[in-house]
mmCIF file of C-alpha atoms in Angstrom:
data_model
loop_
_atom_site.group_PDB
_atom_site.id
_atom_site.type_symbol
_atom_site.label_atom_id
_atom_site.label_comp_id
_atom_site.label_asym_id
_atom_site.label_seq_id
_atom_site.Cartn_x
_atom_site.Cartn_y
_atom_site.Cartn_z
ATOM 1 C CA MET N 471 -31.193 -19.897 -33.074
ATOM 2 C CA SER N 472 -33.492 -19.576 -36.167
ATOM 3 C CA ALA N 473 -37.106 -19.549 -35.746
ATOM 4 C CA PRO N 474 -39.404 -21.470 -38.147
ATOM 5 C CA ALA N 475 -40.909 -19.553 -41.032
ATOM 6 C CA ARG N 476 -44.498 -18.340 -40.436
ATOM 7 C CA THR N 477 -47.425 -18.760 -42.789
ATOM 8 C CA VAL N 478 -48.056 -15.522 -44.696
ATOM 9 C CA ALA N 479 -51.700 -14.406 -45.287
ATOM 10 C CA PHE N 480 -52.907 -12.087 -48.033
ATOM 11 C CA VAL N 481 -55.748 -10.403 -45.880
ATOM 12 C CA ASP N 482 -57.452 -8.147 -48.284
ATOM 13 C CA GLY N 483 -56.591 -6.013 -51.450
ATOM 14 C CA LEU N 484 -58.196 -2.920 -52.806
ATOM 15 C CA ARG N 485 -57.674 -0.610 -55.780
ATOM 16 C CA THR N 486 -58.700 2.632 -57.221
ATOM 17 C CA PRO N 487 -60.511 2.516 -60.416
ATOM 18 C CA PHE N 488 -57.956 2.680 -63.212
ATOM 19 C CA GLY N 489 -57.960 5.830 -65.429
ATOM 20 C CA LYS N 490 -56.628 6.690 -68.920
ATOM 21 C CA ALA N 491 -53.336 8.656 -68.814
ATOM 22 C CA GLY N 492 -53.377 12.077 -70.178
ATOM 23 C CA ASP N 493 -55.064 15.542 -69.870
ATOM 24 C CA LYS N 494 -58.455 14.059 -70.499
ATOM 25 C CA GLY N 495 -58.209 11.178 -68.028
ATOM 26 C CA ILE N 496 -60.222 10.920 -64.808
ATOM 27 C CA TYR N 497 -57.089 11.574 -62.658
ATOM 28 C CA ALA N 498 -55.541 14.273 -64.834
ATOM 29 C CA ASN N 499 -55.784 16.661 -61.746
ATOM 30 C CA THR N 500 -55.380 14.194 -58.962
ATOM 31 C CA ARG N 501 -52.068 13.549 -57.308
ATOM 32 C CA ALA N 502 -50.508 9.943 -57.323
ATOM 33 C CA ASP N 503 -49.818 9.898 -53.580
ATOM 34 C CA ASP N 504 -53.413 10.842 -52.918
ATOM 35 C CA LEU N 505 -54.453 7.750 -54.864
ATOM 36 C CA VAL N 506 -52.370 5.546 -52.535
ATOM 37 C CA VAL N 507 -53.725 7.301 -49.544
ATOM 38 C CA LYS N 508 -57.234 6.502 -50.586
ATOM 39 C CA VAL N 509 -56.434 2.830 -50.674
ATOM 40 C CA ILE N 510 -54.704 2.740 -47.306
ATOM 41 C CA ARG N 511 -57.651 4.638 -45.659
ATOM 42 C CA GLU N 512 -60.285 2.387 -47.197
ATOM 43 C CA LEU N 513 -58.491 -0.720 -46.163
ATOM 44 C CA LEU N 514 -58.448 0.525 -42.605
ATOM 45 C CA ARG N 515 -62.029 1.545 -42.769
ATOM 46 C CA ARG N 516 -63.044 -1.905 -44.010
ATOM 47 C CA HIS N 517 -60.972 -3.572 -41.248
ATOM 48 C CA PRO N 518 -61.712 -1.744 -38.042
ATOM 49 C CA GLU N 519 -60.409 -4.836 -36.204
ATOM 50 C CA LEU N 520 -56.856 -3.790 -37.236
ATOM 51 C CA PRO N 521 -55.408 -1.177 -34.890
ATOM 52 C CA PRO N 522 -53.372 1.213 -37.158
ATOM 53 C CA GLU N 523 -50.419 1.054 -34.956
ATOM 54 C CA ARG N 524 -50.183 -2.750 -35.560
ATOM 55 C CA ILE N 525 -49.017 -1.962 -39.150
ATOM 56 C CA ASP N 526 -45.231 -2.618 -39.026
ATOM 57 C CA ASP N 527 -44.310 -1.216 -42.467
ATOM 58 C CA VAL N 528 -45.710 0.379 -45.532
ATOM 59 C CA ALA N 529 -44.167 -0.605 -48.976
ATOM 60 C CA VAL N 530 -45.351 1.282 -51.982
ATOM 61 C CA ALA N 531 -43.974 0.906 -55.512
ATOM 62 C CA ALA N 532 -43.698 3.317 -58.423
ATOM 63 C CA THR N 533 -41.871 2.848 -61.632
ATOM 64 C CA THR N 534 -41.126 6.613 -62.124
ATOM 65 C CA GLN N 535 -40.097 7.710 -58.787
ATOM 66 C CA THR N 536 -40.361 11.434 -59.112
ATOM 67 C CA GLY N 537 -42.676 14.267 -58.245
ATOM 68 C CA ASP N 538 -45.874 13.155 -56.477
ATOM 69 C CA GLN N 539 -44.903 9.585 -56.688
ATOM 70 C CA GLY N 540 -41.337 10.110 -55.299
ATOM 71 C CA LEU N 541 -40.137 11.264 -51.912
ATOM 72 C CA THR N 542 -39.945 7.677 -50.429
ATOM 73 C CA ILE N 543 -43.697 7.311 -51.128
ATOM 74 C CA GLY N 544 -44.260 4.451 -48.742
ATOM 75 C CA ARG N 545 -43.467 6.777 -45.906
ATOM 76 C CA THR N 546 -45.183 9.815 -47.069
ATOM 77 C CA ALA N 547 -48.309 8.007 -48.020
ATOM 78 C CA ALA N 548 -48.473 6.437 -44.531
ATOM 79 C CA LEU N 549 -48.187 9.924 -42.984
ATOM 80 C CA LEU N 550 -50.810 11.384 -45.284
ATOM 81 C CA ALA N 551 -53.198 8.460 -44.643
ATOM 82 C CA GLY N 552 -53.083 9.358 -40.864
ATOM 83 C CA LEU N 553 -51.167 6.202 -39.792
ATOM 84 C CA PRO N 554 -49.269 6.673 -36.501
ATOM 85 C CA LYS N 555 -45.848 8.415 -37.031
ATOM 86 C CA SER N 556 -44.279 5.270 -35.587
ATOM 87 C CA VAL N 557 -45.217 3.339 -38.792
ATOM 88 C CA PRO N 558 -42.360 3.387 -41.216
ATOM 89 C CA GLY N 559 -42.392 3.146 -44.982
ATOM 90 C CA PHE N 560 -40.261 2.670 -47.946
ATOM 91 C CA ALA N 561 -40.455 2.820 -51.912
ATOM 92 C CA ILE N 562 -39.680 -0.048 -54.378
ATOM 93 C CA ASP N 563 -39.063 -0.109 -58.168
ATOM 94 C CA ARG N 564 -39.219 -3.231 -60.214
ATOM 95 C CA MET N 565 -41.029 -1.567 -63.043
ATOM 96 C CA CYS N 566 -44.241 -3.379 -63.793
ATOM 97 C CA ALA N 567 -43.771 -5.744 -60.853
ATOM 98 C CA GLY N 568 -43.423 -3.016 -58.306
ATOM 99 C CA ALA N 569 -46.414 -3.884 -56.252
ATOM 100 C CA MET N 570 -45.718 -7.612 -56.633
ATOM 101 C CA THR N 571 -42.334 -6.986 -55.203
ATOM 102 C CA ALA N 572 -43.752 -4.871 -52.485
ATOM 103 C CA VAL N 573 -45.886 -7.915 -51.465
ATOM 104 C CA THR N 574 -42.949 -10.433 -51.733
ATOM 105 C CA SER N 575 -40.669 -8.086 -49.739
ATOM 106 C CA VAL N 576 -42.958 -7.592 -46.763
ATOM 107 C CA ALA N 577 -44.058 -11.255 -46.928
ATOM 108 C CA GLY N 578 -40.408 -12.179 -46.392
ATOM 109 C CA GLY N 579 -40.386 -10.007 -43.378
ATOM 110 C CA ILE N 580 -43.560 -11.656 -42.025
ATOM 111 C CA ALA N 581 -42.257 -15.099 -42.622
ATOM 112 C CA PHE N 582 -38.958 -14.313 -40.891
ATOM 113 C CA GLY N 583 -40.835 -12.722 -37.889
ATOM 114 C CA ALA N 584 -39.678 -9.029 -38.415
ATOM 115 C CA TYR N 585 -43.312 -8.014 -39.161
ATOM 116 C CA ASP N 586 -46.781 -9.082 -37.943
ATOM 117 C CA VAL N 587 -48.824 -6.854 -40.457
ATOM 118 C CA ALA N 588 -47.801 -4.828 -43.417
ATOM 119 C CA PHE N 589 -49.127 -2.704 -46.284
ATOM 120 C CA ALA N 590 -47.952 -3.347 -49.801
ATOM 121 C CA GLY N 591 -49.077 -1.667 -52.937
ATOM 122 C CA GLY N 592 -48.271 0.444 -55.937
ATOM 123 C CA VAL N 593 -49.126 3.459 -57.871
ATOM 124 C CA GLU N 594 -48.537 4.776 -61.293
ATOM 125 C CA HIS N 595 -49.753 8.084 -62.682
ATOM 126 C CA MET N 596 -48.652 7.732 -66.304
ATOM 127 C CA GLY N 597 -50.300 10.858 -67.177
ATOM 128 C CA ARG N 598 -48.211 12.988 -65.026
ATOM 129 C CA HIS N 599 -45.170 10.862 -65.241
ATOM 130 C CA PRO N 600 -44.672 8.884 -68.527
ATOM 131 C CA MET N 601 -42.624 5.662 -68.412
ATOM 132 C CA GLY N 602 -38.972 6.755 -68.703
ATOM 133 C CA GLU N 603 -39.401 10.407 -67.623
ATOM 134 C CA GLY N 604 -36.180 11.777 -66.512
ATOM 135 C CA VAL N 605 -34.164 8.507 -66.981
ATOM 136 C CA ASP N 606 -30.646 8.575 -68.457
ATOM 137 C CA PRO N 607 -29.756 5.112 -69.736
ATOM 138 C CA ASN N 608 -26.008 4.414 -69.662
ATOM 139 C CA PRO N 609 -24.854 4.697 -73.312
ATOM 140 C CA ARG N 610 -22.816 1.522 -72.795
ATOM 141 C CA PHE N 611 -26.049 -0.482 -73.057
ATOM 142 C CA LEU N 612 -25.936 0.278 -76.860
ATOM 143 C CA SER N 613 -22.297 1.035 -77.509
ATOM 144 C CA ASP N 614 -21.196 -2.198 -75.924
ATOM 145 C CA LYS N 615 -24.249 -4.067 -77.403
ATOM 146 C CA LEU N 616 -25.337 -5.168 -73.964
ATOM 147 C CA VAL N 617 -28.902 -5.078 -75.148
ATOM 148 C CA ASP N 618 -30.815 -4.851 -78.407
ATOM 149 C CA PRO N 619 -31.973 -1.122 -79.040
ATOM 150 C CA SER N 620 -35.538 -2.281 -78.930
ATOM 151 C CA ALA N 621 -35.235 -3.470 -75.255
ATOM 152 C CA LEU N 622 -36.003 -0.069 -73.910
ATOM 153 C CA VAL N 623 -39.356 0.306 -75.846
ATOM 154 C CA MET N 624 -41.945 -2.188 -74.335
ATOM 155 C CA GLY N 625 -44.024 -2.311 -77.612
ATOM 156 C CA GLN N 626 -40.988 -3.217 -79.688
ATOM 157 C CA THR N 627 -40.203 -5.949 -77.300
ATOM 158 C CA ALA N 628 -43.683 -7.394 -77.849
ATOM 159 C CA GLU N 629 -43.079 -7.304 -81.601
ATOM 160 C CA ASN N 630 -39.930 -9.268 -80.915
ATOM 161 C CA VAL N 631 -41.885 -11.886 -79.050
ATOM 162 C CA HIS N 632 -44.005 -12.200 -82.234
ATOM 163 C CA ASP N 633 -40.783 -12.739 -84.209
ATOM 164 C CA ARG N 634 -39.719 -15.447 -81.915
ATOM 165 C CA TYR N 635 -43.092 -17.302 -81.883
ATOM 166 C CA PRO N 636 -44.559 -16.943 -85.422
ATOM 167 C CA ALA N 637 -47.471 -19.124 -84.427
ATOM 168 C CA ILE N 638 -48.722 -16.292 -82.362
ATOM 169 C CA THR N 639 -50.418 -14.288 -84.950
ATOM 170 C CA LYS N 640 -52.124 -10.908 -84.789
ATOM 171 C CA GLU N 641 -55.450 -12.625 -85.225
ATOM 172 C CA ARG N 642 -54.873 -14.843 -82.151
ATOM 173 C CA CYS N 643 -53.885 -11.700 -80.200
ATOM 174 C CA ASP N 644 -56.973 -9.724 -81.285
ATOM 175 C CA ALA N 645 -59.236 -12.750 -80.438
ATOM 176 C CA PHE N 646 -57.582 -12.835 -76.883
ATOM 177 C CA ALA N 647 -58.112 -9.038 -76.494
ATOM 178 C CA VAL N 648 -61.817 -9.305 -77.495
ATOM 179 C CA ARG N 649 -62.216 -12.131 -75.025
ATOM 180 C CA SER N 650 -60.551 -10.018 -72.301
ATOM 181 C CA GLN N 651 -63.034 -7.180 -72.857
ATOM 182 C CA GLU N 652 -66.027 -9.525 -72.911
ATOM 183 C CA ARG N 653 -64.931 -11.257 -69.737
ATOM 184 C CA PHE N 654 -64.301 -8.087 -67.878
ATOM 185 C CA ALA N 655 -67.627 -6.628 -68.974
ATOM 186 C CA ASP N 656 -69.390 -9.675 -67.905
ATOM 187 C CA ALA N 657 -67.597 -9.581 -64.484
ATOM 188 C CA VAL N 658 -68.644 -5.932 -63.977
ATOM 189 C CA LYS N 659 -72.309 -6.676 -64.829
ATOM 190 C CA THR N 660 -72.342 -9.618 -62.354
ATOM 191 C CA GLY N 661 -70.713 -7.697 -59.525
ATOM 192 C CA LYS N 662 -67.531 -9.716 -59.523
ATOM 193 C CA ILE N 663 -65.511 -6.572 -60.458
ATOM 194 C CA GLY N 664 -66.542 -3.584 -58.273
ATOM 195 C CA PRO N 665 -66.494 -4.460 -54.532
ATOM 196 C CA GLU N 666 -62.637 -4.020 -54.471
ATOM 197 C CA LEU N 667 -62.840 -0.501 -55.974
ATOM 198 C CA VAL N 668 -62.177 2.529 -53.851
ATOM 199 C CA PRO N 669 -64.266 5.527 -54.832
ATOM 200 C CA VAL N 670 -62.059 8.617 -55.587
ATOM 201 C CA ALA N 671 -63.190 12.198 -55.598
ATOM 202 C CA THR N 672 -61.682 14.147 -58.489
ATOM 203 C CA ARG N 673 -61.728 17.838 -59.233
ATOM 204 C CA HIS N 674 -61.755 19.361 -62.824
ATOM 205 C CA PRO N 675 -60.805 23.004 -62.940
ATOM 206 C CA GLU N 676 -63.731 23.776 -65.088
ATOM 207 C CA LEU N 677 -66.363 21.038 -64.475
ATOM 208 C CA GLY N 678 -65.919 20.862 -60.631
ATOM 209 C CA TRP N 679 -66.040 17.768 -58.474
ATOM 210 C CA ASP N 680 -66.816 14.230 -59.534
ATOM 211 C CA LEU N 681 -66.671 10.698 -57.860
ATOM 212 C CA VAL N 682 -64.984 8.054 -59.795
ATOM 213 C CA THR N 683 -66.415 4.654 -59.165
ATOM 214 C CA GLU N 684 -65.474 2.560 -62.265
ATOM 215 C CA ASP N 685 -62.612 1.884 -64.625
ATOM 216 C CA GLU N 686 -62.160 4.201 -67.467
ATOM 217 C CA PRO N 687 -60.215 2.070 -70.082
ATOM 218 C CA PRO N 688 -62.600 -0.718 -70.814
ATOM 219 C CA ARG N 689 -64.138 -0.862 -74.276
ATOM 220 C CA PRO N 690 -67.203 -3.255 -73.937
ATOM 221 C CA GLY N 691 -68.415 -4.446 -77.265
ATOM 222 C CA THR N 692 -65.005 -4.577 -78.943
ATOM 223 C CA THR N 693 -65.008 -6.913 -81.946
ATOM 224 C CA MET N 694 -62.451 -8.493 -84.104
ATOM 225 C CA GLU N 695 -63.537 -6.104 -86.906
ATOM 226 C CA ASN N 696 -62.860 -3.160 -84.617
ATOM 227 C CA LEU N 697 -59.322 -4.343 -83.942
ATOM 228 C CA ALA N 698 -58.373 -5.432 -87.473
ATOM 229 C CA GLY N 699 -57.709 -1.903 -88.831
ATOM 230 C CA LEU N 700 -55.854 -0.479 -85.877
ATOM 231 C CA LYS N 701 -52.453 1.009 -86.498
ATOM 232 C CA THR N 702 -49.287 -0.861 -85.416
ATOM 233 C CA PRO N 703 -47.209 1.955 -84.008
ATOM 234 C CA PHE N 704 -44.140 -0.085 -83.017
ATOM 235 C CA ARG N 705 -43.428 -1.493 -86.468
ATOM 236 C CA PRO N 706 -44.784 -0.965 -90.047
ATOM 237 C CA HIS N 707 -47.211 -3.745 -90.707
ATOM 238 C CA GLY N 708 -46.542 -5.105 -87.258
ATOM 239 C CA ARG N 709 -48.940 -7.043 -84.884
ATOM 240 C CA VAL N 710 -49.108 -5.074 -81.691
ATOM 241 C CA THR N 711 -51.872 -2.485 -81.510
ATOM 242 C CA ALA N 712 -53.662 -0.401 -78.945
ATOM 243 C CA GLY N 713 -56.381 -2.945 -79.192
ATOM 244 C CA ASN N 714 -54.371 -6.029 -78.151
ATOM 245 C CA ALA N 715 -52.155 -4.417 -75.502
ATOM 246 C CA ALA N 716 -52.829 -2.593 -72.202
ATOM 247 C CA GLY N 717 -52.896 1.185 -72.516
ATOM 248 C CA LEU N 718 -51.313 3.995 -70.582
ATOM 249 C CA ASN N 719 -53.078 4.212 -67.273
ATOM 250 C CA ASP N 720 -53.316 5.908 -63.882
ATOM 251 C CA GLY N 721 -54.182 4.077 -60.689
ATOM 252 C CA ALA N 722 -53.215 2.666 -57.269
ATOM 253 C CA THR N 723 -53.484 -0.708 -55.478
ATOM 254 C CA GLY N 724 -52.867 -1.830 -52.017
ATOM 255 C CA ALA N 725 -53.136 -4.950 -49.751
ATOM 256 C CA LEU N 726 -52.701 -6.049 -46.263
ATOM 257 C CA LEU N 727 -50.341 -8.964 -45.463
ATOM 258 C CA ALA N 728 -50.060 -10.561 -42.066
ATOM 259 C CA GLY N 729 -48.765 -13.673 -40.444
ATOM 260 C CA GLU N 730 -51.631 -16.056 -40.399
ATOM 261 C CA ASP N 731 -51.342 -16.320 -36.619
ATOM 262 C CA THR N 732 -51.637 -12.603 -36.269
ATOM 263 C CA ALA N 733 -54.565 -12.454 -38.634
ATOM 264 C CA ARG N 734 -56.383 -14.950 -36.391
ATOM 265 C CA GLU N 735 -55.524 -13.026 -33.376
ATOM 266 C CA LEU N 736 -56.783 -9.845 -34.711
ATOM 267 C CA GLY N 737 -59.802 -11.414 -36.461
ATOM 268 C CA LEU N 738 -58.667 -10.336 -39.929
ATOM 269 C CA PRO N 739 -59.818 -12.462 -42.835
ATOM 270 C CA VAL N 740 -57.473 -14.718 -44.623
ATOM 271 C CA GLY N 741 -57.971 -14.380 -48.355
ATOM 272 C CA MET N 742 -54.883 -16.381 -49.491
ATOM 273 C CA ARG N 743 -51.862 -18.115 -48.230
ATOM 274 C CA LEU N 744 -48.506 -17.476 -49.825
ATOM 275 C CA VAL N 745 -46.923 -20.688 -51.166
ATOM 276 C CA GLY N 746 -43.892 -19.326 -52.889
ATOM 277 C CA TYR N 747 -42.517 -16.841 -55.497
ATOM 278 C CA SER N 748 -39.708 -16.268 -57.890
ATOM 279 C CA PHE N 749 -38.353 -13.645 -60.271
ATOM 280 C CA ALA N 750 -36.242 -14.462 -63.292
ATOM 281 C CA GLY N 751 -34.373 -12.600 -66.028
ATOM 282 C CA VAL N 752 -34.542 -13.041 -69.758
ATOM 283 C CA GLU N 753 -33.103 -11.144 -72.743
ATOM 284 C CA PRO N 754 -34.444 -7.473 -72.291
ATOM 285 C CA GLU N 755 -35.434 -7.394 -75.937
ATOM 286 C CA VAL N 756 -38.074 -10.165 -75.322
ATOM 287 C CA MET N 757 -39.109 -9.244 -71.804
ATOM 288 C CA GLY N 758 -42.533 -10.672 -72.432
ATOM 289 C CA VAL N 759 -41.344 -14.204 -72.069
ATOM 290 C CA GLY N 760 -40.273 -13.522 -68.458
ATOM 291 C CA PRO N 761 -43.171 -15.188 -66.826
ATOM 292 C CA VAL N 762 -42.173 -18.578 -68.284
ATOM 293 C CA PRO N 763 -38.847 -19.108 -66.411
ATOM 294 C CA ALA N 764 -40.283 -17.282 -63.265
ATOM 295 C CA THR N 765 -43.155 -19.747 -63.255
ATOM 296 C CA GLU N 766 -40.956 -22.784 -63.747
ATOM 297 C CA LYS N 767 -38.569 -21.558 -60.938
ATOM 298 C CA ALA N 768 -41.472 -20.918 -58.512
ATOM 299 C CA LEU N 769 -43.114 -24.234 -59.232
ATOM 300 C CA THR N 770 -39.830 -26.158 -58.649
ATOM 301 C CA ARG N 771 -39.147 -24.390 -55.499
ATOM 302 C CA ALA N 772 -42.688 -25.071 -54.255
ATOM 303 C CA GLY N 773 -42.583 -28.712 -55.293
ATOM 304 C CA LEU N 774 -45.567 -28.204 -57.639
ATOM 305 C CA SER N 775 -46.215 -28.654 -61.351
ATOM 306 C CA ILE N 776 -48.248 -26.523 -63.683
ATOM 307 C CA SER N 777 -51.111 -29.117 -63.419
ATOM 308 C CA ASP N 778 -51.484 -28.184 -59.774
ATOM 309 C CA ILE N 779 -52.432 -24.620 -60.610
ATOM 310 C CA ASP N 780 -56.205 -24.260 -61.239
ATOM 311 C CA LEU N 781 -56.525 -20.453 -61.383
ATOM 312 C CA PHE N 782 -54.262 -17.974 -63.134
ATOM 313 C CA GLU N 783 -54.132 -14.154 -63.119
ATOM 314 C CA ILE N 784 -51.675 -13.253 -65.851
ATOM 315 C CA ASN N 785 -51.077 -9.586 -66.427
ATOM 316 C CA GLU N 786 -51.971 -8.629 -69.891
ATOM 317 C CA ALA N 787 -49.319 -6.151 -70.825
ATOM 318 C CA PHE N 788 -49.536 -7.510 -74.314
ATOM 319 C CA ALA N 789 -51.781 -10.281 -75.617
ATOM 320 C CA VAL N 790 -48.613 -11.909 -77.359
ATOM 321 C CA GLN N 791 -46.870 -12.354 -74.054
ATOM 322 C CA VAL N 792 -49.898 -14.105 -72.358
ATOM 323 C CA LEU N 793 -50.176 -16.390 -75.427
ATOM 324 C CA ALA N 794 -46.489 -17.249 -75.271
ATOM 325 C CA PHE N 795 -46.967 -18.300 -71.714
ATOM 326 C CA LEU N 796 -50.001 -20.350 -72.329
ATOM 327 C CA ASP N 797 -48.474 -22.128 -75.431
ATOM 328 C CA HIS N 798 -45.408 -22.959 -73.523
ATOM 329 C CA PHE N 799 -47.351 -24.643 -70.738
ATOM 330 C CA GLY N 800 -49.883 -26.150 -73.159
ATOM 331 C CA ILE N 801 -52.848 -24.268 -71.823
ATOM 332 C CA ALA N 802 -55.733 -23.331 -74.208
ATOM 333 C CA GLU N 803 -55.925 -19.595 -74.879
ATOM 334 C CA ASP N 804 -59.658 -19.575 -74.039
ATOM 335 C CA ASP N 805 -59.172 -21.736 -70.817
ATOM 336 C CA THR N 806 -61.628 -20.206 -68.113
ATOM 337 C CA ARG N 807 -58.960 -20.815 -65.418
ATOM 338 C CA VAL N 808 -57.079 -18.017 -67.010
ATOM 339 C CA ASN N 809 -58.110 -14.401 -66.437
ATOM 340 C CA ALA N 810 -61.729 -15.490 -66.004
ATOM 341 C CA TRP N 811 -62.714 -11.896 -65.196
ATOM 342 C CA GLY N 812 -60.767 -10.270 -67.914
ATOM 343 C CA GLY N 813 -57.391 -8.476 -67.570
ATOM 344 C CA ALA N 814 -55.271 -5.548 -68.208
ATOM 345 C CA ILE N 815 -56.225 -5.253 -71.866
ATOM 346 C CA ALA N 816 -59.630 -4.316 -70.677
ATOM 347 C CA CYS N 817 -59.140 -2.498 -67.366
ATOM 348 C CA GLY N 818 -55.655 -1.033 -67.762
ATOM 349 C CA HIS N 819 -52.058 -1.535 -66.451
ATOM 350 C CA PRO N 820 -50.843 1.291 -64.330
ATOM 351 C CA LEU N 821 -47.342 -0.284 -64.328
ATOM 352 C CA ALA N 822 -46.152 -0.700 -60.640
ATOM 353 C CA SER N 823 -49.617 -1.063 -59.349
ATOM 354 C CA SER N 824 -50.837 -4.043 -61.325
ATOM 355 C CA GLY N 825 -49.314 -6.904 -59.184
ATOM 356 C CA VAL N 826 -51.684 -6.341 -56.437
ATOM 357 C CA ARG N 827 -54.645 -6.113 -58.705
ATOM 358 C CA LEU N 828 -53.770 -9.599 -59.928
ATOM 359 C CA MET N 829 -53.693 -10.710 -56.336
ATOM 360 C CA THR N 830 -56.827 -9.034 -55.222
ATOM 361 C CA GLN N 831 -58.682 -10.677 -58.246
ATOM 362 C CA LEU N 832 -57.330 -14.118 -57.498
ATOM 363 C CA SER N 833 -58.277 -13.827 -53.824
ATOM 364 C CA ARG N 834 -61.913 -13.027 -54.838
ATOM 365 C CA ARG N 835 -61.968 -15.882 -57.255
ATOM 366 C CA PHE N 836 -60.582 -18.279 -54.514
ATOM 367 C CA ALA N 837 -63.575 -17.307 -52.307
ATOM 368 C CA GLU N 838 -65.903 -18.540 -55.036
ATOM 369 C CA ARG N 839 -63.981 -21.763 -55.737
ATOM 370 C CA PRO N 840 -63.590 -23.961 -52.706
ATOM 371 C CA ASP N 841 -62.859 -26.810 -55.136
ATOM 372 C CA VAL N 842 -59.457 -25.143 -56.099
ATOM 373 C CA ARG N 843 -56.301 -25.347 -54.000
ATOM 374 C CA TYR N 844 -53.628 -23.418 -55.757
ATOM 375 C CA GLY N 845 -53.579 -20.211 -58.000
ATOM 376 C CA MET N 846 -50.994 -18.159 -59.476
ATOM 377 C CA THR N 847 -50.273 -14.401 -60.270
ATOM 378 C CA THR N 848 -47.612 -13.698 -62.923
ATOM 379 C CA MET N 849 -46.351 -10.959 -65.086
ATOM 380 C CA CYS N 850 -43.650 -9.807 -67.459
ATOM 381 C CA ILE N 851 -41.365 -6.979 -66.370
ATOM 382 C CA GLY N 852 -39.552 -4.345 -68.316
ATOM 383 C CA ILE N 853 -35.827 -4.579 -69.010
ATOM 384 C CA GLY N 854 -36.179 -8.382 -69.245
ATOM 385 C CA MET N 855 -37.671 -10.131 -66.175
ATOM 386 C CA GLY N 856 -40.733 -12.033 -65.087
ATOM 387 C CA GLY N 857 -42.326 -12.661 -61.668
ATOM 388 C CA THR N 858 -44.592 -15.353 -60.379
ATOM 389 C CA VAL N 859 -46.305 -15.765 -56.963
ATOM 390 C CA ILE N 860 -48.149 -19.019 -56.169
ATOM 391 C CA TRP N 861 -50.998 -18.887 -53.590
ATOM 392 C CA GLU N 862 -53.218 -21.465 -51.763
ATOM 393 C CA ASN N 863 -56.842 -21.066 -51.349
ATOM 394 C CA PRO N 864 -57.756 -21.037 -47.588
ATOM 395 C CA HIS N 865 -61.288 -21.949 -48.562
ATOM 396 C CA TRP N 866 -60.216 -25.192 -50.247
ATOM 397 C CA GLU N 867 -62.464 -28.139 -49.308
ATOM 398 C CA GLY N 868 -59.481 -30.336 -48.686
ATOM 399 C CA ASN N 869 -58.637 -28.111 -45.686
ATOM 400 C CA LYS N 870 -61.761 -29.175 -43.899
#
């Protein structure tokens, strides 16, 4: 006899400040698993009403599952964070949508009744583990012409999206990037970005200890003139630059998910309610268009239309892929419903961790907007995919 599906609540989400990948980045000497541990511990510290033994599973994503972000990192991070040994854990890989998939995976378990409370998050230390480290793509991908050779280089796929949509010019992408930097800087100044950050102690072999409390990648004050002369590393005279794309970054995110009934029982907050989600595949060489079919699929299954969505958090892997999404759905590129507090072009995109950053940001925006009922988190995914999750605002005035 099947039980009815339970309502899934996004309780709370946190993240470490994001760093620049490389020897000079803030996390150059910090382990990836320790970044996840910081997030788990801080979530528990902020929610003493949650007994640690009530956590039913720990799902942690990483794109490059090796070294200090390997070894079934969900389980090892749970142990390192001091959770009871009775709490299991597992690892997930869906490239950039790893944390998003961690959330949808445990949410399915909650809706089905297998879990009451779970942790879902992601980490990427691109300084220690560059994207593609140690991989061995099957030669048949190219010899059998299963994918275009550019499919395995994300920057080249973004140039391919420009080819497909010539109306999306470099100038439009640069303008979008400037706006992302401005919005993020404003959000930091006004305290909208910051409360969700977990301070991280770091150690430099020569300079000693430091405490990281803010993101390293943002470039406030960026102008169109600054971006105009940047190199186009993926194609001569191309359109994708370091200025209109997210950088290479390190960082971790995490969230607590629970059945809404369990959240009420324990006194946990309900930041968002899960409405539905979908993942979709596209041609790998234009992976940036993935959010379009994923969103159409999610909306159809939820019985909604794009006009029902009043807040969007779109991962800014590349400006061109965000603009392709907005153009498809007839949304203005400066629409304040979209990434109102800036996005990954400003704060960074540590691959598998980014999905929960989007969700955390949306949850915090919901709290300020009781006039809004539905919001969306969506992102493109390497090797030709997109993922979209639709959320309902529990603070919506229509609920009263």
